XYZ file of C-alpha atoms in Angstrom:
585
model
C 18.821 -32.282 49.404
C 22.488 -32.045 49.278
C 24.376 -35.276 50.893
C 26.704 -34.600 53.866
C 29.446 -35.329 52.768
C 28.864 -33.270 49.507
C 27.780 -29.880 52.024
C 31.162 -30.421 53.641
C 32.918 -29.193 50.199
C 30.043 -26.247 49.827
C 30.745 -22.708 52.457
C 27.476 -21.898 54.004
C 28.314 -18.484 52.285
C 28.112 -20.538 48.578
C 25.048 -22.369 49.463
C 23.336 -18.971 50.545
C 24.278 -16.967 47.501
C 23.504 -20.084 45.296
C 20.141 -19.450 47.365
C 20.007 -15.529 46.439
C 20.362 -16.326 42.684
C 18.148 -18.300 42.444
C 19.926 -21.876 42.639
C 17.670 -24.566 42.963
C 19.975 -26.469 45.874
C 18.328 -29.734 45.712
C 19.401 -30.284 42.138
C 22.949 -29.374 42.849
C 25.246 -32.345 44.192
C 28.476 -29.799 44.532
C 29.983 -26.866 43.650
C 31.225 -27.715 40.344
C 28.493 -30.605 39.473
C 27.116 -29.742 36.069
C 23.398 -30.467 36.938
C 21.040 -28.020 35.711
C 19.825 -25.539 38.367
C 17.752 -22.128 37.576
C 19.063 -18.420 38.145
C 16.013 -15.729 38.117
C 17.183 -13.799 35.046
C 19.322 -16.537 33.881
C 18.875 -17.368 29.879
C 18.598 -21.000 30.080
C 18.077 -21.164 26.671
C 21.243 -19.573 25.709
C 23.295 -22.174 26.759
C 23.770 -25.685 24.680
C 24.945 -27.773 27.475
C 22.177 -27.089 30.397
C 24.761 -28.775 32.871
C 26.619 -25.570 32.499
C 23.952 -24.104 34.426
C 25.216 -25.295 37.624
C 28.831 -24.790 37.185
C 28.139 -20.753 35.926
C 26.274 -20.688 38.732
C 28.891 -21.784 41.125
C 31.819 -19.631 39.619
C 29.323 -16.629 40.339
C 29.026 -17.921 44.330
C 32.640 -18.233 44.391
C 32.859 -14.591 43.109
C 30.551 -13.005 45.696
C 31.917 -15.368 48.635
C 35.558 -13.835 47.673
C 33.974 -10.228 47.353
C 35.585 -10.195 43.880
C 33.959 -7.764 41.596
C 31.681 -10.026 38.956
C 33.122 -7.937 35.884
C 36.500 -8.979 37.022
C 35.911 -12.314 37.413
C 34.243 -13.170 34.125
C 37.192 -10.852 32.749
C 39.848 -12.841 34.537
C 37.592 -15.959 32.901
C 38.514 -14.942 29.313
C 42.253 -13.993 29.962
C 42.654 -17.238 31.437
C 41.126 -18.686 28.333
C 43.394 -16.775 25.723
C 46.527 -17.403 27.713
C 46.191 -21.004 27.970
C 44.778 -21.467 24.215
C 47.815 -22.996 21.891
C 46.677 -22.121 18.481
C 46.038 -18.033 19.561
C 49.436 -16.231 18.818
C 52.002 -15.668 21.474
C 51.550 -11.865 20.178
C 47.866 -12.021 20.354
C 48.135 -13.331 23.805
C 50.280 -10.406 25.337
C 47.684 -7.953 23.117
C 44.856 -9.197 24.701
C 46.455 -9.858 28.443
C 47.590 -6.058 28.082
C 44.984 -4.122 26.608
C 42.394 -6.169 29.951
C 44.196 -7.009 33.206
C 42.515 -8.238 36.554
C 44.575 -7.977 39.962
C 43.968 -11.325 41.447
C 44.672 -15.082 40.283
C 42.495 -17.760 39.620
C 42.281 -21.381 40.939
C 43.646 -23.665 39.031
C 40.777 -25.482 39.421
C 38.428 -27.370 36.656
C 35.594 -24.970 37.415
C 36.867 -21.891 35.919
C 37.892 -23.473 32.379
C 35.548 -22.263 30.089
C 33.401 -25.016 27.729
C 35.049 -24.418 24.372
C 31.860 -26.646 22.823
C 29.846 -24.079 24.051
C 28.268 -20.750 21.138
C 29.294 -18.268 23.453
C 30.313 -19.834 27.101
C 31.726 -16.434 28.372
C 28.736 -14.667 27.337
C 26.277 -16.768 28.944
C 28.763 -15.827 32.155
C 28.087 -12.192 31.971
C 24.806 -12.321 31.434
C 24.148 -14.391 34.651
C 26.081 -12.091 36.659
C 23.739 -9.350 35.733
C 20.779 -8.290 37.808
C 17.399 -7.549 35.892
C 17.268 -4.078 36.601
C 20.436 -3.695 34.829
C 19.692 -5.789 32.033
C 16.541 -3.936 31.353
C 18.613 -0.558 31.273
C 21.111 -1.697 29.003
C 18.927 -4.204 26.683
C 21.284 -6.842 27.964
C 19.397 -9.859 26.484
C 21.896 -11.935 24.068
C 20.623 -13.838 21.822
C 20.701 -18.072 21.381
C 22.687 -19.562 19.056
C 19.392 -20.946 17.484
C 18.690 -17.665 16.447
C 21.846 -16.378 15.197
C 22.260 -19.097 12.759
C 18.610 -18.205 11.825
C 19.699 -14.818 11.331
C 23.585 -15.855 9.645
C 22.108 -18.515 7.583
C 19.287 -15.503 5.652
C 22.577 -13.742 4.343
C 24.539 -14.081 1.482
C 28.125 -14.934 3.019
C 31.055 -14.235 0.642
C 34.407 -14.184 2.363
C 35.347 -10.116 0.912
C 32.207 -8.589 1.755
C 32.419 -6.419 4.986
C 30.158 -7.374 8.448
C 29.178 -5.200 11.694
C 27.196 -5.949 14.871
C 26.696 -2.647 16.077
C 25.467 -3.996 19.391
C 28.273 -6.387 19.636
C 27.748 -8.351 23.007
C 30.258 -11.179 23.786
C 30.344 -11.287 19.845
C 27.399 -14.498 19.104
C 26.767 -12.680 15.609
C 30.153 -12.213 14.754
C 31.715 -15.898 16.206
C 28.997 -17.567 14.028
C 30.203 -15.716 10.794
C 33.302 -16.541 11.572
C 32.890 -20.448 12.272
C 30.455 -20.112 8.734
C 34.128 -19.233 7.381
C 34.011 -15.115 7.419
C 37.460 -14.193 8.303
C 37.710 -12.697 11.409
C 39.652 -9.327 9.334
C 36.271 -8.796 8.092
C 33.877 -8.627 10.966
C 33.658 -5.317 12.579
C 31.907 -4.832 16.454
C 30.930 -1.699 18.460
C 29.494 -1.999 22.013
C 29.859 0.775 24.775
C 29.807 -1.892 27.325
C 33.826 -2.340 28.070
C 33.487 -6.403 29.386
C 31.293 -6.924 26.046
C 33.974 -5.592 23.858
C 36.512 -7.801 25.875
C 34.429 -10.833 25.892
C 33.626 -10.380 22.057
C 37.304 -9.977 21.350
C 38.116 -13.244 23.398
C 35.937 -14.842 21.459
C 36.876 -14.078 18.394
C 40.658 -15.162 19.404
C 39.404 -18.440 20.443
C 36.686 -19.064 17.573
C 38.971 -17.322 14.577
C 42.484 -18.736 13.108
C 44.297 -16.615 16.421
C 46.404 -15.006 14.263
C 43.957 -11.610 13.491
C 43.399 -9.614 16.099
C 39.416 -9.284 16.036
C 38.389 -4.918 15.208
C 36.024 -4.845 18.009
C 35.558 -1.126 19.499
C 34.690 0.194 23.180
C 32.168 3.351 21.504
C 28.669 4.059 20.279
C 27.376 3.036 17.312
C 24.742 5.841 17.346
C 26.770 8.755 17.757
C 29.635 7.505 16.328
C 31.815 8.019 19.318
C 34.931 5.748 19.458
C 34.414 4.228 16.094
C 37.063 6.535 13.682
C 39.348 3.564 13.093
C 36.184 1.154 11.795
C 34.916 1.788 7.690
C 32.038 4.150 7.067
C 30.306 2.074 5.283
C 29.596 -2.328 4.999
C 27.955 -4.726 3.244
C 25.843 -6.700 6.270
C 25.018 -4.934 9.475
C 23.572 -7.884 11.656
C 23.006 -8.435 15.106
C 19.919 -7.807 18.203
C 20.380 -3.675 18.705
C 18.823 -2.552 21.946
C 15.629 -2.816 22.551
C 14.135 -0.072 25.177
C 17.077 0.895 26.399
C 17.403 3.836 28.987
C 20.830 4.640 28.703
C 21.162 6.120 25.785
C 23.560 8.558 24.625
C 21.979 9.395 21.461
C 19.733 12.317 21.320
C 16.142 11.922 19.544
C 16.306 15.918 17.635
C 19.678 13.912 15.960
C 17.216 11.173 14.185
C 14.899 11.494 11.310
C 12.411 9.114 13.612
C 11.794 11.575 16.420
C 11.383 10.309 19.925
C 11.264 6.212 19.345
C 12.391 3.422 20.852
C 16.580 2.090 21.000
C 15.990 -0.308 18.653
C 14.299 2.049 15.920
C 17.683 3.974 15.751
C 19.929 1.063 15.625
C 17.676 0.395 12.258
C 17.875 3.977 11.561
C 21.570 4.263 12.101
C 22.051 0.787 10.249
C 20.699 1.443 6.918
C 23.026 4.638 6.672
C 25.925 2.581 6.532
C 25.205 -0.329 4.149
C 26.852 -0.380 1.072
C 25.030 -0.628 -2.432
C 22.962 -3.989 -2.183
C 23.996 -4.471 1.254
C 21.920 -6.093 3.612
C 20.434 -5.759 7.296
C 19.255 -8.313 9.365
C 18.556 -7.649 13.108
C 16.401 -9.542 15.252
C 13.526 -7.156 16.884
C 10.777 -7.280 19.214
C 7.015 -8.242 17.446
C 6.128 -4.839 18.665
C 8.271 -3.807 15.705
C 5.619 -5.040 12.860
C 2.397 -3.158 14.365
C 2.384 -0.652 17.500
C 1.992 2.768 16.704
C 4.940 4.261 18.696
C 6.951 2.179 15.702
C 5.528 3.646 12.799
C 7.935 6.030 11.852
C 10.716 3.201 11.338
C 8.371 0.761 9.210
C 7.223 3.932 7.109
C 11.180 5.088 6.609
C 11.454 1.258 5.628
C 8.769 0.680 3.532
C 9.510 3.623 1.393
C 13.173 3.571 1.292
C 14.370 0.021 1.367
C 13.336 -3.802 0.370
C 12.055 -5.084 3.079
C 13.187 -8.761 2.025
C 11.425 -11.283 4.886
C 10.167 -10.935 8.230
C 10.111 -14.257 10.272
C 7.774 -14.838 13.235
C 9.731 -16.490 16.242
C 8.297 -17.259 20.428
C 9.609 -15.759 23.034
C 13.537 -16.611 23.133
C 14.532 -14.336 26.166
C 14.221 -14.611 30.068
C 12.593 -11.969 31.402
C 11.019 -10.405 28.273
C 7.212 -11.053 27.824
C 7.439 -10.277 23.966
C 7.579 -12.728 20.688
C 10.459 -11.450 18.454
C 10.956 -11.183 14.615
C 14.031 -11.737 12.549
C 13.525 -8.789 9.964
C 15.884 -8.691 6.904
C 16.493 -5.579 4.503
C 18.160 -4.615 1.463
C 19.473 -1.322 1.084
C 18.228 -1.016 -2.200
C 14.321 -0.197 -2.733
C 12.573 -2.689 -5.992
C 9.726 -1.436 -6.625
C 7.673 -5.071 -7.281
C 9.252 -6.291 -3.745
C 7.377 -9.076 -2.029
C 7.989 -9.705 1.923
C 8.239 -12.530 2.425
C 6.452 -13.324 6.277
C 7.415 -17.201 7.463
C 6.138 -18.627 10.890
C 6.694 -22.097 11.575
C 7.781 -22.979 8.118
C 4.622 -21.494 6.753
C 5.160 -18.413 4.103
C 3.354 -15.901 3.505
C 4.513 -13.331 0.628
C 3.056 -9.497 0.747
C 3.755 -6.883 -2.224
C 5.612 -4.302 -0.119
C 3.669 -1.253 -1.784
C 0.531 -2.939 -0.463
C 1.737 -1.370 2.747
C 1.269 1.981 4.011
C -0.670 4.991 6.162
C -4.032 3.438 5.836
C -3.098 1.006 8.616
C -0.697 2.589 10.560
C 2.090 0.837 7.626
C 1.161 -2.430 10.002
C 4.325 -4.925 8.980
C 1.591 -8.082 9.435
C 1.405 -11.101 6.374
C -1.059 -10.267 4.217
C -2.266 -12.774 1.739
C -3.567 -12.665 -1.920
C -6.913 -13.864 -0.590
C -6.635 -11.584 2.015
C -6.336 -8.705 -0.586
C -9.008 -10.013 -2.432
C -11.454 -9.707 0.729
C -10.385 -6.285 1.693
C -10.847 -5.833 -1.506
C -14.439 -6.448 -1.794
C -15.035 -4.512 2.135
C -13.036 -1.295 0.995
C -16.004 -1.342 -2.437
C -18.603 -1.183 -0.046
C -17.533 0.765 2.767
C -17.981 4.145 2.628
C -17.702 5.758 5.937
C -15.747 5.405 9.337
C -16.226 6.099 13.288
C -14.031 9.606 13.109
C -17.425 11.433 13.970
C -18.567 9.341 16.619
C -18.096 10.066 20.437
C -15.556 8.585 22.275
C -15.518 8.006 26.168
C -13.528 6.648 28.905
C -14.707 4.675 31.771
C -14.430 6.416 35.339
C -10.982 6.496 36.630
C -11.073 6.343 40.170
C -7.171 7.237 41.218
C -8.108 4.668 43.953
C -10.493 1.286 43.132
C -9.828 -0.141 46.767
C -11.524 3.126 48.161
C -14.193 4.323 45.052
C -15.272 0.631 43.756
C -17.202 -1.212 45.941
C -18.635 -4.716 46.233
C -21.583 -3.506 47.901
C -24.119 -0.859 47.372
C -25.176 2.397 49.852
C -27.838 4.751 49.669
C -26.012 7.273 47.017
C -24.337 4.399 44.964
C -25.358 3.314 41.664
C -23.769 -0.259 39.488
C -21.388 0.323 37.514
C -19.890 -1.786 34.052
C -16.218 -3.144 34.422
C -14.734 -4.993 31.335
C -15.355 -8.326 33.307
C -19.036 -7.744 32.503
C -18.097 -6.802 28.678
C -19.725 -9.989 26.821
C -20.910 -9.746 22.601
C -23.890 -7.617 22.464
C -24.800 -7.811 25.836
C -23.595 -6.536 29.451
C -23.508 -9.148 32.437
C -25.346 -8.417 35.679
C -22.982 -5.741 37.875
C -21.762 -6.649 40.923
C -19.272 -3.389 41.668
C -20.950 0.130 42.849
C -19.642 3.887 43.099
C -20.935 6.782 44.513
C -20.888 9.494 41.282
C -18.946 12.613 42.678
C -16.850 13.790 39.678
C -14.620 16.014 41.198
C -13.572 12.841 43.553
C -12.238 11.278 40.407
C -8.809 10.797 38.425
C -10.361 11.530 35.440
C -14.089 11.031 34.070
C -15.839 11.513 30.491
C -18.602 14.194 30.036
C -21.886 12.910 31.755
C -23.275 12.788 28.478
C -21.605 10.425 27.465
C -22.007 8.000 30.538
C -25.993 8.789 30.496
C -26.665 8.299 26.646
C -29.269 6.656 25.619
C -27.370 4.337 23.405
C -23.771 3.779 23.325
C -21.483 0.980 23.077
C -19.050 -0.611 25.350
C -15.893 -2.554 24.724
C -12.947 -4.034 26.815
C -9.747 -2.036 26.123
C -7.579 -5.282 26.702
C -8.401 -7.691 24.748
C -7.262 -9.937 21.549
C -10.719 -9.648 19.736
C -13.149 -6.897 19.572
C -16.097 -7.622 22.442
C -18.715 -4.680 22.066
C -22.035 -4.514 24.201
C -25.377 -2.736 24.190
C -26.288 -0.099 26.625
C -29.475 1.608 26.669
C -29.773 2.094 30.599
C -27.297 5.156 30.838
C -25.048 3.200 33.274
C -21.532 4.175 34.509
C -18.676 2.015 32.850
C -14.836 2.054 34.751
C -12.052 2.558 33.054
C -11.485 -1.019 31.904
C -14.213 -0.322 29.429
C -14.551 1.924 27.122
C -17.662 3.812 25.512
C -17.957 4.733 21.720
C -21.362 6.911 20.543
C -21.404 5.639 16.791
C -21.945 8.272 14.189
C -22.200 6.778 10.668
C -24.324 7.837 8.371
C -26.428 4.459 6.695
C -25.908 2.364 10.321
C -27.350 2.722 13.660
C -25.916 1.649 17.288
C -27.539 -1.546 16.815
C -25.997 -1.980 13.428
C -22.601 -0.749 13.977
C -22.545 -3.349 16.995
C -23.486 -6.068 14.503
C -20.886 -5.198 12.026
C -18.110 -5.088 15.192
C -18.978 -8.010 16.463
C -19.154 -10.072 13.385
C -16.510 -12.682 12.740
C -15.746 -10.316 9.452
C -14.696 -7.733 11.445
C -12.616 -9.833 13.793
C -10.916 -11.066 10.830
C -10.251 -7.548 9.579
C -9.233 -5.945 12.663
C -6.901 -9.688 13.343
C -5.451 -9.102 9.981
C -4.905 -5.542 9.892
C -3.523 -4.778 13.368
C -3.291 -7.591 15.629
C -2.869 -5.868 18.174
C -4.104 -7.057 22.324
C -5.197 -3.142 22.677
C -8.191 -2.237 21.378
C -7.386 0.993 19.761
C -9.306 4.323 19.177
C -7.160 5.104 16.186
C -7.180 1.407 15.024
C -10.746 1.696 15.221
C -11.804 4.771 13.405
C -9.782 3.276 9.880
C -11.934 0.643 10.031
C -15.000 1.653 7.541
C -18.691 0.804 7.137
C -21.302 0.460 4.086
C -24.192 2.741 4.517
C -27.502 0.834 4.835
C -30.781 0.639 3.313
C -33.740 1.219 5.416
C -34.644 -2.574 5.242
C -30.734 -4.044 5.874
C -31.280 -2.033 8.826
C -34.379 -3.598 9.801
C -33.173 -6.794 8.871
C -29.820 -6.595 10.782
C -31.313 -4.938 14.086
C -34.180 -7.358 14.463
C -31.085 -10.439 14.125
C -29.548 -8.327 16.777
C -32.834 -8.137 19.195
C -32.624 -11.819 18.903
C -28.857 -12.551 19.879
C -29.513 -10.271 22.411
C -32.634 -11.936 23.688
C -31.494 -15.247 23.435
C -27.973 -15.655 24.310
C -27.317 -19.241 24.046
C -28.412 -18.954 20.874
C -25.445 -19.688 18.671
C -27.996 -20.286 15.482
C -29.032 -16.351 15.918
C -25.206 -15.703 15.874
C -24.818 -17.809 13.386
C -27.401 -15.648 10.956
C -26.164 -12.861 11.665
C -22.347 -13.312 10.504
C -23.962 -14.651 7.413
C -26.045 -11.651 6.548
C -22.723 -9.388 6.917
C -20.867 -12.078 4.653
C -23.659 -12.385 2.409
C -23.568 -8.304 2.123
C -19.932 -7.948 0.920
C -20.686 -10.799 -1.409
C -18.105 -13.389 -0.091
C -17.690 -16.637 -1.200
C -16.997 -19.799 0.682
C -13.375 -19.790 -0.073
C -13.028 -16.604 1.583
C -15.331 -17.420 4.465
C -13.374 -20.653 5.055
C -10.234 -17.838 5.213
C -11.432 -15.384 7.915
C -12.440 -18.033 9.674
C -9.253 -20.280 9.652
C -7.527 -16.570 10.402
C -9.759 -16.096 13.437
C -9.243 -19.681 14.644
C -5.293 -19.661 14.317
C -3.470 -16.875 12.478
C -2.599 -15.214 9.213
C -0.743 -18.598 8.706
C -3.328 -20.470 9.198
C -3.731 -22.889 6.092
């Protein structure tokens, strides 16, 4: 807890807001102490010095405590910071002091000097000041300086070549260029955030020689609005565009992508204005390399452009659940282009025209070995799942009142994905009473009551398909497929789903925690002789039968290797990719 004597130089109207952010009190000795404390959608990891925490956190109390408008004060924050800088120009000064002006005076206390050692000090401000809500409209999520020099150091830099960040921030992008030795008359910024724009600007003053007055515009880099003094055209475009941003003044019928997400247009809008040989590099959510509602932008890619390297990163922003990629592009498309994927130092490199509809034109590392297997599966399939029935559990509209733990006189049991196990179902425990019409939505009772069918969790990493041959109900966590393949039965097709093989494929091929219809139905099968049929169904009788029985398992993923003729090198692939990754080595 905070000492006496240090609570008598705190307001109980500090303490509490330091409370309602989020402050952790106990780790703060006083206002201004530069101990690390935690703020709910505060970026820790966008600061270098964590003892900044505290101190941001304490010029944000102040704020609220003096009811001053948290734009202002971060604005007032940067003015201070240009005025009292010696080497920015006396004309730069009144420039900047004109064009953004704030009716109230600062302290002249310690606390609001910004840390000059700090990437982007003024930025980390801002974003702290933001609520969540707000930061998810807006894509407010800047990006650490780890990351930027990731993304600075894959280009190029020559001092007359021409630089954007259409998203421009506080300016992270640009302030790294320009301590890499870009002058600041060549990097260009658009945001349609007016503190950004200010904050970028600022920091471009206090990063650059103070003399050029950074070209950063209040406007939209989408429609174009507000940007007629910038170029048309440049030779990088870098920065971290938008990603799911609501407000949006950009209309979908004006983009070649249709309805996507923000971040697909910045990408869209980006490649239109690189020079000849000019280069993108934006850092993107994973989503980017393999969900369907991003197809459209990896297909204009992938046949229009070099897609030069894609590099795997964690999660690098509060508040966002997703991994992120650094993707880079050249503007001009070679038609022997190898990707280069790298994770963790690991490399990967992929012939770009390896890539297209087949699997959704899935950006994910594909190796030569990996080629080679696929390979030897696409020679022996022959036929998918597109004619096989597809179901979805019960919906219910209401589990608390439909689902219950115990059974009455008109239930029956019902299958939930927690029961969902390889090849077989787990004893139920939940129960509904069957009245259609009381239901969200329900599959055709033919489907529920066939005499065969297949079950498989929806959510999931790895495919998990089970047997059903007592026409039992199944919620909507779990999903029903009817195979229809010629050359396979039910029992076959669950074999050949559950195999470590088909892990591997659907792993490599679209990685993806959903377990996809459409993912599912380009996956394709061999057709069977009579006696593989035999041979494969009575293996299955005995998993079934015996399910501890890792040996009957064990058999069975050999008879599907042993089928596509694999060899141990490529057995000791699918499963290192199963175990770990496509960078698995």
């Amino acid at each position: 807890m905070l000492k006496t004597d240090e609570i008598r130089q705190i307001s109980g109207a500090t303490i509490a807001n330091w409370k309602r952010l989020g402050v952790d009190e106990k780790t703060l000795t006083r206002r201004a102490n530069k101990t690390e404390s935690l703020l709910k959608v505060f970026p820790k990891n966008y600061l270098n010095n964590k003892e900044n925490l505290a101190k941001i956190a304490a010029v944000i109390a102040w704020g609220e405590e003096n009811e001053i408008s948290l734009d202002s004060l971060v604005l007032s924050l940067a003015i201070r910071a240009v005025k009292n800088d010696s080497h920015v120009s006396e004309f730069n000064k009144t420039r900047f002091t004109q064009n953004y002006f704030v009716d109230f005076e600062l302290p002249s206390d310690e606390l609001f000097n910004i840390d000059y050692a700090e990437h982007d000090y003024l930025g980390a401000l801002y974003q702290a000041s933001k609520v969540e809500g707000t930061r998810n409209r807006n894509g407010l999520y800047y990006t650490p300086e780890y990351i930027v020099r990731k993304s600075v150091d894959a280009l190029n830099k020559k001092k007359d070549l021409t630089y954007i960040d259409p998203a421009v921030g506080s300016g992270s992008f640009l302030i790294e260029l320009v301590e890499q030795g870009i002058p600041v008359s060549h990097v260009y910024g658009v945001d349609n955030d007016q503190i950004a724009v200010a904050l970028a600007t600022a920091n471009l003053l206090l990063k650059g020689d103070g003399i050029q007055y950074p070209k950063i515009v209040l406007g939209d880099f989408l429609t174009k609005d507000g940007t007629d003094s910038l170029p048309n055209y440049y030779d990088v475009v870098i920065g971290n565009p938008p990603w799911g941003a609501k407000n949006l003044a950009f209309l979908s019928e004006s983009s070649s992508l249709g309805k996507a997400d923000s971040f697909a247009y910045f990408i869209e809008s980006a490649v239109d204005v690189l020079n000849d040989h000019g280069m993108l590099v934006y850092v993107l959510p994973m989503s980017f390399v393999n969900v369907a509602n991003h197809t459209n932008i990896r297909k204009l890619l992938i046949h229009n452009f070099s897609i030069k390297k894609i590099e795997m990163l964690p999660n690098l922003f509060a508040g966002v659940v997703s991994d992120v990629v650094i993707l880079t592009v050249e503007r001009d498309k070679q038609p022997d282009n190898k990707i280069s994927f790298v994770k963790n130092s690991k490399k990967i490199l992929s012939a770009q025209k390896w890539y297209g509809p087949k699997y959704n034109y899935n950006l994910l590392p594909v190796s030569e070995l990996d080629i080679s297997i696929i390979s030897k599966y696409t020679d022996k399939g022959a036929h998918n799942l597109s004619n096989s029935r597809w179901g979805l559990g019960v919906v219910t509209g209401n589990n608390n009142k439909y689902v219950m733990n115990e059974p009455t006189k008109k239930s029956e049991p019902i299958i939930t994905g927690k029961e969902i196990t390889p090849f077989n179902i787990l004893p139920l425990n939940r129960h509904l009473e069957y009245v259609r019409e009381n239901f969200q939505q329900v599959a055709r009772d033919d489907i529920y009551r066939s005499g065969e069918k297949l079950l498989y969790k929806f959510i999931s990493k790895d495919m998990v398909f089970a047997y059903d041959n007592q026409k039992r109900l199944a919620l909507n966590s779990a999903n029903i497929l009817i195979p229809d393949v010629p050359g396979q039965t039910v029992k076959t097709i669950l074999a050949f789903l559950n195999s470590e093989f088909y892990q591997y494929l659907y792993r490599i091929l679209f990685n993806s925690t959903k377990i996809l219809r459409g993912d599912l139905e380009k996956l394709i099968f061999p057709e069977l002789t009579e006696s593989t049929i035999m041979n494969i169904e009575a293996k299955v009788n005995e998993v079934m039968e015996h399910d501890a029985s890792t040996a009957a398992t064990h058999e069975l993923n050999q008879m599907i290797y042993g089928y596509f003729g694999f060899n141990d090198n490529e057995i000791s692939r699918i499963s290192e990719v199963i175990k770990k990754d496509a960078f698995r080595k």
